[in-house]
Short mmCIF file of C-alpha atoms and ligand atoms in Angstrom, two decimals:
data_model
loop_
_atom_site.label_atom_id
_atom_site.label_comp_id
_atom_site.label_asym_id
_atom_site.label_seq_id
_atom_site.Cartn_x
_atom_site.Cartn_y
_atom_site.Cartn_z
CA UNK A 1 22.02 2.08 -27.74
CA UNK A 2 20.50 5.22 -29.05
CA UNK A 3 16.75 5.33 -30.15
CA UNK A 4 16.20 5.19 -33.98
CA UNK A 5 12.50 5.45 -34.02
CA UNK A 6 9.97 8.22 -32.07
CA UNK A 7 10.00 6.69 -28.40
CA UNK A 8 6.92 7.96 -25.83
CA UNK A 9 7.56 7.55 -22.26
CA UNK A 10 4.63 7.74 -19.99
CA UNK A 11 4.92 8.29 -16.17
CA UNK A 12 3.18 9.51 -13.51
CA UNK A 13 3.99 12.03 -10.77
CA UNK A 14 2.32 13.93 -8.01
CA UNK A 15 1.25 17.54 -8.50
CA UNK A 16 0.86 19.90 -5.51
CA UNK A 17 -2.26 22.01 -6.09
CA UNK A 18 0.09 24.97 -4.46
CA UNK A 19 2.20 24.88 -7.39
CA UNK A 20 -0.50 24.98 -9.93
CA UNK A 21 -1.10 28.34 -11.29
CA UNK A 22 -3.50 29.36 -14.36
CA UNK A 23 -1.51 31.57 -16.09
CA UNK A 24 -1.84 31.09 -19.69
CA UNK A 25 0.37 29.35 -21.37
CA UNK A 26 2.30 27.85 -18.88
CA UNK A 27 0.49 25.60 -16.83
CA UNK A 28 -3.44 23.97 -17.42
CA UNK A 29 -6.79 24.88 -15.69
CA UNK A 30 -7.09 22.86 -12.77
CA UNK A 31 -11.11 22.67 -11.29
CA UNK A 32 -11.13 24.11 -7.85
CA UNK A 33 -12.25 21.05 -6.67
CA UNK A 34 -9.11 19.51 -7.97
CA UNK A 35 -7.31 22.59 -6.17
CA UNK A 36 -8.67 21.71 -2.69
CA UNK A 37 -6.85 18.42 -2.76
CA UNK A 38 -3.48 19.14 -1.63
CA UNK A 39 -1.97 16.87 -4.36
CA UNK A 40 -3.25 14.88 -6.82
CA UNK A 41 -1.08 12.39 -9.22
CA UNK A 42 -0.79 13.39 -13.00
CA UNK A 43 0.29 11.25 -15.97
CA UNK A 44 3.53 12.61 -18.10
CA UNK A 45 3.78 12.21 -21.64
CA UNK A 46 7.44 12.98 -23.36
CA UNK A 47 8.29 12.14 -26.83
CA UNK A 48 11.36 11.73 -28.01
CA UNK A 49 12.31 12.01 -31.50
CA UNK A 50 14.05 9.78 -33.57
CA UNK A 51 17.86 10.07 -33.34
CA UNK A 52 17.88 10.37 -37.05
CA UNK A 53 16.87 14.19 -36.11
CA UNK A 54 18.41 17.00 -37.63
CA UNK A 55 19.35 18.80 -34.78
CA UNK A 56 21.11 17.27 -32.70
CA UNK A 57 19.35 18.99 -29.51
CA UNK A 58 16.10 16.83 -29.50
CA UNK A 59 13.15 18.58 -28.14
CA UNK A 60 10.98 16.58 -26.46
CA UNK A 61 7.15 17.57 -26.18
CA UNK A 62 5.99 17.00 -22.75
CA UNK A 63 2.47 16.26 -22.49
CA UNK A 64 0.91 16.40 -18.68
CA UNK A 65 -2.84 15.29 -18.18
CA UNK A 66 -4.98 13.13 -15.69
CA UNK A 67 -8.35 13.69 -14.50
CA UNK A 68 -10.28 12.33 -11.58
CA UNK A 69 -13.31 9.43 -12.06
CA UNK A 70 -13.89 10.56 -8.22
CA UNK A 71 -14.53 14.12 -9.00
CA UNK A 72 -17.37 14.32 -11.53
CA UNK A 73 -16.81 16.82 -13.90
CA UNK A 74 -13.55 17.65 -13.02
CA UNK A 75 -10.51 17.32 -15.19
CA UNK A 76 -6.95 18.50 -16.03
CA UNK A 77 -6.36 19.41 -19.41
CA UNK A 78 -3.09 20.17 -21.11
CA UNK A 79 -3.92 21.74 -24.41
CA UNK A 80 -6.85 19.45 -25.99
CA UNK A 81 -5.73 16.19 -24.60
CA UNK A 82 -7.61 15.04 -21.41
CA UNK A 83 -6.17 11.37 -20.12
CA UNK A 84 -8.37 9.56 -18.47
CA UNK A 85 -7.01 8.87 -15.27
CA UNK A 86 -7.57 6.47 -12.56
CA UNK A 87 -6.28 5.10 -9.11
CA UNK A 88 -5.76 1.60 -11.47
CA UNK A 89 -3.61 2.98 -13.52
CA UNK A 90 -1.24 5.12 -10.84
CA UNK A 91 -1.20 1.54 -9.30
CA UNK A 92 0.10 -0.10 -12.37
CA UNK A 93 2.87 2.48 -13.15
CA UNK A 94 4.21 2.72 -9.49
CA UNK A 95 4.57 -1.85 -9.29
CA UNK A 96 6.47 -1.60 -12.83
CA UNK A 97 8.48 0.95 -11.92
CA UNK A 98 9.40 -1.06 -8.30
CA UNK A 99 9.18 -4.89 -9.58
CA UNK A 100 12.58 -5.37 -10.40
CA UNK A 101 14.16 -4.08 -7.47
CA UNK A 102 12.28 -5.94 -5.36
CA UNK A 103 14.22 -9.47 -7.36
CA UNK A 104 11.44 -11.46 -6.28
CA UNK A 105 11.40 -11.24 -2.51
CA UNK A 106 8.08 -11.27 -0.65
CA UNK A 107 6.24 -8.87 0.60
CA UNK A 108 4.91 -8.92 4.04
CA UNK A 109 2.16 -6.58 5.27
CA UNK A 110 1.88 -6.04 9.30
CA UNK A 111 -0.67 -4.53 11.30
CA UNK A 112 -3.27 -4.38 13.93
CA UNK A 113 -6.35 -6.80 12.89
CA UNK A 114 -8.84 -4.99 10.33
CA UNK A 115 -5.70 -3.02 9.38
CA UNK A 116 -6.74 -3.99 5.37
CA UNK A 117 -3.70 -6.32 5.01
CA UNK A 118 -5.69 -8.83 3.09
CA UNK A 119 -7.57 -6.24 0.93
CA UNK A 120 -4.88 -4.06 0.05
CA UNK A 121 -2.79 -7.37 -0.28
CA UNK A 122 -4.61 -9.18 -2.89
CA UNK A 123 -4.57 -5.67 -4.27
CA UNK A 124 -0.79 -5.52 -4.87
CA UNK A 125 -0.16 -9.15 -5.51
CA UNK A 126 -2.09 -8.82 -8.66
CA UNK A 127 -0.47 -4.76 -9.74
CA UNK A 128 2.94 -6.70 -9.46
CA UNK A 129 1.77 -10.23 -10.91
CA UNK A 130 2.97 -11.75 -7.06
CA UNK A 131 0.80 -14.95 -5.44
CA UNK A 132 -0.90 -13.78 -2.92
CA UNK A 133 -1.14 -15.74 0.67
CA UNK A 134 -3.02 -15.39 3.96
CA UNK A 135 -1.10 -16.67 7.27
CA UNK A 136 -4.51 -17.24 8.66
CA UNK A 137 -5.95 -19.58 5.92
CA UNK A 138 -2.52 -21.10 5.66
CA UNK A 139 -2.73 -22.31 9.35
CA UNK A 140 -6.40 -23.20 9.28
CA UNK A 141 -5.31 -25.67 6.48
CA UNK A 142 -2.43 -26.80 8.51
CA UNK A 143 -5.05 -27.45 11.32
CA UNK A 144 -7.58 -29.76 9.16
CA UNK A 145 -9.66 -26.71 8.29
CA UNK A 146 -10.84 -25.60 11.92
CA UNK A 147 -10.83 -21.54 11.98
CA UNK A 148 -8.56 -19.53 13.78
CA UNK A 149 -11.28 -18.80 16.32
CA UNK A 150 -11.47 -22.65 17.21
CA UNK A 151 -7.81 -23.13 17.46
CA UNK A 152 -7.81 -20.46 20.07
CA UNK A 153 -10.84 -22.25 21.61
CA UNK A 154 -9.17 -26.04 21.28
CA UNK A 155 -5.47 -25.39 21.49
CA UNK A 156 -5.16 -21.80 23.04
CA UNK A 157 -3.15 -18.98 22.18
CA UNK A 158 0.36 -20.55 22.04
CA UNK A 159 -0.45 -23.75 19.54
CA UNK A 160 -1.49 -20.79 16.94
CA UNK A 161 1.85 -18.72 17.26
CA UNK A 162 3.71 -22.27 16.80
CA UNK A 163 1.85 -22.82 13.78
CA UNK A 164 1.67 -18.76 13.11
CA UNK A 165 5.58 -18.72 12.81
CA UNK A 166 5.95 -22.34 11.06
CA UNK A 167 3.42 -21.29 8.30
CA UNK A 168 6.07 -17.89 8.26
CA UNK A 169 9.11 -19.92 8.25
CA UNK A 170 7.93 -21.60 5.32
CA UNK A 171 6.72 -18.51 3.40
CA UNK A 172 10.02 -17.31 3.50
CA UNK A 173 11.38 -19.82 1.85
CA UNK A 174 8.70 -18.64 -1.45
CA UNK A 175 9.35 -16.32 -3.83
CA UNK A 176 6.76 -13.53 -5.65
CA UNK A 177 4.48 -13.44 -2.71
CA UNK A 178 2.46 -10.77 -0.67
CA UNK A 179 1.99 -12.15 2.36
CA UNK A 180 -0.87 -10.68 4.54
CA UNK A 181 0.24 -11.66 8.13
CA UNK A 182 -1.78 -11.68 11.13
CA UNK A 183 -1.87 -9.19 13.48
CA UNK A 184 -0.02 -10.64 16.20
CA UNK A 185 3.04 -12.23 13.70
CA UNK A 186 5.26 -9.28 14.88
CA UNK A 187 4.95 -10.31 19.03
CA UNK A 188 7.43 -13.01 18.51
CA UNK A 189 11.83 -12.05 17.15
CA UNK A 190 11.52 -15.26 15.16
CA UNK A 191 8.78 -14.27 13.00
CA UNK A 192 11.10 -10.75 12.19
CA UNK A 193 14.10 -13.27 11.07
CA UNK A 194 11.84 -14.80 8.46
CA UNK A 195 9.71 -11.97 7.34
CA UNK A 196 12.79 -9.64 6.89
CA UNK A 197 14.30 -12.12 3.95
CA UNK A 198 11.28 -10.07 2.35
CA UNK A 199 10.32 -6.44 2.62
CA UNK A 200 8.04 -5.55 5.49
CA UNK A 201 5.31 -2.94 5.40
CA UNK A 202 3.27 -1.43 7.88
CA UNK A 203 -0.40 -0.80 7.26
CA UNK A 204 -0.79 2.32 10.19
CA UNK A 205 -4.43 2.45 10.61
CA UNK A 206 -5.84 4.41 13.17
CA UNK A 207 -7.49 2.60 16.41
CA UNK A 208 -11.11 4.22 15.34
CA UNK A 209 -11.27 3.60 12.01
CA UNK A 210 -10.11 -0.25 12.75
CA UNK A 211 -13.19 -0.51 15.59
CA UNK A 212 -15.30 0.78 12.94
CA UNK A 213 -14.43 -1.86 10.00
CA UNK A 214 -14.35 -4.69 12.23
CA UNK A 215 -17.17 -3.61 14.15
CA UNK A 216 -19.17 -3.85 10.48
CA UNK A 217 -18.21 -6.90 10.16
CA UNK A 218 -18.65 -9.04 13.43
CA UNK A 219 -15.64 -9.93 15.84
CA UNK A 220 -16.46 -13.42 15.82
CA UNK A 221 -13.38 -14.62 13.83
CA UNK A 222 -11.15 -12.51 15.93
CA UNK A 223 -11.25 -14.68 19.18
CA UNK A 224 -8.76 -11.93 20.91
CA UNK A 225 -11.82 -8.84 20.34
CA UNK A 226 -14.95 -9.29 22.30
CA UNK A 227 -17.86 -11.17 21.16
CA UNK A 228 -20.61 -10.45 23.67
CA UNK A 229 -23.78 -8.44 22.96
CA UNK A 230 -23.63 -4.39 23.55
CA UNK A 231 -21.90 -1.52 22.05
CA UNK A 232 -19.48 -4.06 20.09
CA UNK A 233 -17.80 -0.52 19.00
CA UNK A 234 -16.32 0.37 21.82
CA UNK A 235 -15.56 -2.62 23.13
CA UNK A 236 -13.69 -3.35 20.01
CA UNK A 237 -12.09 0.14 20.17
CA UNK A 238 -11.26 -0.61 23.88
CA UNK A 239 -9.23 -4.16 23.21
CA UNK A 240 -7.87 -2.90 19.94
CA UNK A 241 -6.40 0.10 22.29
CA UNK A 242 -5.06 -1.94 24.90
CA UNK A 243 -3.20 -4.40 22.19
CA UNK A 244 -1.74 -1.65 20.00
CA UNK A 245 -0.40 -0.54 23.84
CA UNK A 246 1.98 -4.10 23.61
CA UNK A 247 2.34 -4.06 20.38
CA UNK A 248 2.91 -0.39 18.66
CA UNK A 249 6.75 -0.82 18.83
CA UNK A 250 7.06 -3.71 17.39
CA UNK A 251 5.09 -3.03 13.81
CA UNK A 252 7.83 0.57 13.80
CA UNK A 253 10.22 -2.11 12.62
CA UNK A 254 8.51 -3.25 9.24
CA UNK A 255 10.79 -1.78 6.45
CA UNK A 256 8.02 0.60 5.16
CA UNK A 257 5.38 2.05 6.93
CA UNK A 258 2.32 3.59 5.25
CA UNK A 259 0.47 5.96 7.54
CA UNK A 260 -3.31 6.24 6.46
CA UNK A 261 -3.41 9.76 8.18
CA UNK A 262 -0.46 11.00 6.24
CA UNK A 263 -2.29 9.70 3.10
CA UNK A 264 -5.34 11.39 4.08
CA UNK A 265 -3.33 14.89 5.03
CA UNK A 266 -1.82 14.53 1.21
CA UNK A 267 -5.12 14.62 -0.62
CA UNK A 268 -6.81 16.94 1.57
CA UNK A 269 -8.79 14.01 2.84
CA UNK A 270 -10.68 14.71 6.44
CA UNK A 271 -11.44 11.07 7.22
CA UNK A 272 -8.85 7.99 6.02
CA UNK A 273 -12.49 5.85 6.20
CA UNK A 274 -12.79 7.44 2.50
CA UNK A 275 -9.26 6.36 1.16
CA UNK A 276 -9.43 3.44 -0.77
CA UNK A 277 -7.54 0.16 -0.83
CA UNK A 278 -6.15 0.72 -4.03
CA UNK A 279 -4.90 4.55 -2.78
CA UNK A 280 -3.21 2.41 0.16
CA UNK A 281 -1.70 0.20 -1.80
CA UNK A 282 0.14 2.72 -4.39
CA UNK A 283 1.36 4.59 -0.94
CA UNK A 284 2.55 1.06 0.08
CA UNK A 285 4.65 0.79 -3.50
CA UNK A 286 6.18 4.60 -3.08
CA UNK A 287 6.82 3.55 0.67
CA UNK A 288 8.63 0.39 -0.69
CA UNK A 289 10.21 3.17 -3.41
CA UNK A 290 11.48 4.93 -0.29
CA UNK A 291 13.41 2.22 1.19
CA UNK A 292 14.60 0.61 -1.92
CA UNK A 293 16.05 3.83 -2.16
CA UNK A 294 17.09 5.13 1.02
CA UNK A 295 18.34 1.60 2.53
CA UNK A 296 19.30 -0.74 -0.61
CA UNK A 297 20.94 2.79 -2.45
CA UNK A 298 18.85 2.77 -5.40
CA UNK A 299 19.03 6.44 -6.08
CA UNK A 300 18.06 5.98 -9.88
CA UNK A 301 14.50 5.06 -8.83
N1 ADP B 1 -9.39 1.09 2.73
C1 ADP B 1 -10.45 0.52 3.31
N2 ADP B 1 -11.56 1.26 3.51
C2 ADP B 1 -12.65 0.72 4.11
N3 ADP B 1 -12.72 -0.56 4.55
C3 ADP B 1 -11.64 -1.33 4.37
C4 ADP B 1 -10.45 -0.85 3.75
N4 ADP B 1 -9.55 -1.86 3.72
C5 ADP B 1 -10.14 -2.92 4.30
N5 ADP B 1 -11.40 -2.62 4.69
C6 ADP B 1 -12.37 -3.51 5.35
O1 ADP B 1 -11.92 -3.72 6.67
C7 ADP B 1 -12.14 -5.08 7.06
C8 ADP B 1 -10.78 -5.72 7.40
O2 ADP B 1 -10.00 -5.75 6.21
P1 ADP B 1 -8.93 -6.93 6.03
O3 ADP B 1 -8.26 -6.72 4.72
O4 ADP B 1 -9.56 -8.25 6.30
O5 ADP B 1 -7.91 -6.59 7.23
P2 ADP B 1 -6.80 -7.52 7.95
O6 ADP B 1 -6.45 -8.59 6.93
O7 ADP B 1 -5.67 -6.59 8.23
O8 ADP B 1 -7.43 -8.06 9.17
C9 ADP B 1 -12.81 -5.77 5.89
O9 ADP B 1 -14.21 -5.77 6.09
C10 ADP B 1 -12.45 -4.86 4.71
O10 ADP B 1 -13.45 -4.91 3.68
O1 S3P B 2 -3.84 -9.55 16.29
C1 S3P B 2 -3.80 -10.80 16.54
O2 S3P B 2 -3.14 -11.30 17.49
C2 S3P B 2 -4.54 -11.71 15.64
C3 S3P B 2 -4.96 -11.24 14.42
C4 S3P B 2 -5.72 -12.12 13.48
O3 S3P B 2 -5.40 -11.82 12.13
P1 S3P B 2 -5.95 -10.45 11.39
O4 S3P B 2 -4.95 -9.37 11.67
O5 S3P B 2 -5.99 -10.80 9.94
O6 S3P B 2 -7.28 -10.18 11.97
C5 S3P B 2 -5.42 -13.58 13.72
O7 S3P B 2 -4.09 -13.87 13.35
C6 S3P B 2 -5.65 -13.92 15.18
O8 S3P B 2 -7.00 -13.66 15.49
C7 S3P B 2 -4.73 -13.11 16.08
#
């Protein structure tokens, strides 16, 4: 049915800083520390006229503006409109655009412990108005409460991937869910048949920047790191190494896989420590845009 009233569209898209020149006219100033970044996301305005137009060629106005909270000082303008833009918002257009391809399956995010899958989880549930859930809290509630940690201690290794791939086999029975998994879910085939009735996605975080954030915050509830006094860094970054050594093939098979280093190489970042969860999270929804489109045929995304 053909639009009788004005209709604006609003979308974002990325912008590579190669491609922006300052010629008059036909482009907008771009600060050079908006230039450095080798991309940076910009928010799309076209209007469309009313059908009722006399010409029957509608032009539509375009309007392209965004400007970065991050950079102080900084902004793209396209004629006198500056749009403030933020990571929130990039976030919010990326999980509308997605949500109804993904017909309510869950979402399952793998990856080495400290890998963010519970920050940048909670993250997405609430951009795509999921549940969220936490395998780990899920199976300390199926154990009366006692923490991961103490299940290890109490019932070793192999009573937690029982209950590990129960709590899974009942998740995938949900609907509207991000799932943040533990780190060792993808060791067993099982816990593959019931997290692929979802859509998988692989937080790749490198080994240092994982020893770092865990080392910040104790190893304590991670009864497979060490917990002894000394440089808890390295020891961290030594285990971490040694698991990822088992494990690395197995997390290749999630659906999506969003690479923090990539991320950081995109936006001219030098260190993925200064990428935020919500940045991770809208690479996670154009990773899931890449598979919805490349495996499930969804070219009109
Ligand atoms: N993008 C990020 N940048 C810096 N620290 C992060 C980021 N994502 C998560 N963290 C921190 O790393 C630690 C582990 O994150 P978490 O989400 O619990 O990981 P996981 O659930 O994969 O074990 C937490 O202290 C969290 O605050
Ligand atoms: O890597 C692993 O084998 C584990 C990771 C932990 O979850 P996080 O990835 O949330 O730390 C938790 O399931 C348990 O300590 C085992």
């Amino acid at each position: 049915m053909e639009a009788l009233v004005p209709q604006t569209v609003q979308f974002t898209n990325w912008i590579y800083s190669d491609k922006v020149t300052n010629r008059p006219g036909r482009s907008f100033p771009v600060s050079q520390t908006l230039k450095d970044r080798k991309r940076f996301p910009v928010l799309v305005s076209a209007r469309f006229p009313a059908n009722g137009a006399s010409n029957r060629r509608r032009n539509v106005d375009m309007e392209v503006s965004c400007s970065y909270k991050s950079v102080p000082g900084s902004v793209v303008e396209s004629g006198n409109n500056q749009a403030p833009f933020d990571e929130s918002l990039l976030l919010k257009v990326k999980s509308e655009k997605i949500k109804p391809y993904l017909e309510g399956r869950c979402i399952y995010l793998v990856g080495m412990m400290g890998s963010g899958k519970t920050t940048v989880g909670k993250i997405l549930s609430q951009a795509l108005g999921y549940s969220f859930s936490d395998c780990d809290t899920l199976i300390e509630q199926e154990a009366d409460g006692i923490s991961v940690a103490e299940i290890f201690k109490l019932h070793g290794e192999g009573f937690f991937r029982d209950k590990e791939t129960e709590v899974l086999r009942q998740l995938s029975l949900m609907r509207c869910v991000v799932v943040s998994t533990g780190g060792g879910a993808v060791v067993r085939n099982i816990n593959w048949k019931y997290m692929q009735k979802g859509i998988t996605v692989w937080l790749d975080v490198p080994l240092d920047a994982l020893a770092q954030r865990i080392s910040a915050v104790g190893t304590g509830s991670r009864p497979l790191l060490p917990n002894e006094s000394g440089d808890i860094y390295s020891k961290t970054f030594m285990r971490l190494s040694s698991l990822f050594e088992l494990r690395g093939e197995s997390y290749a098979n999630a659906n999506a896989r969003v690479s923090l280093e990539n991320i950081a190489a995109k936006l001219g970042e030098r260190d993925v420590s200064n990428l935020t969860p919500t940045v991770i999270a809208i690479e996670a929804l154009e990773q899931i845009e890449v598979f919805l489109k490349e495996k499930e045929g969804h070219n009109e995304l």
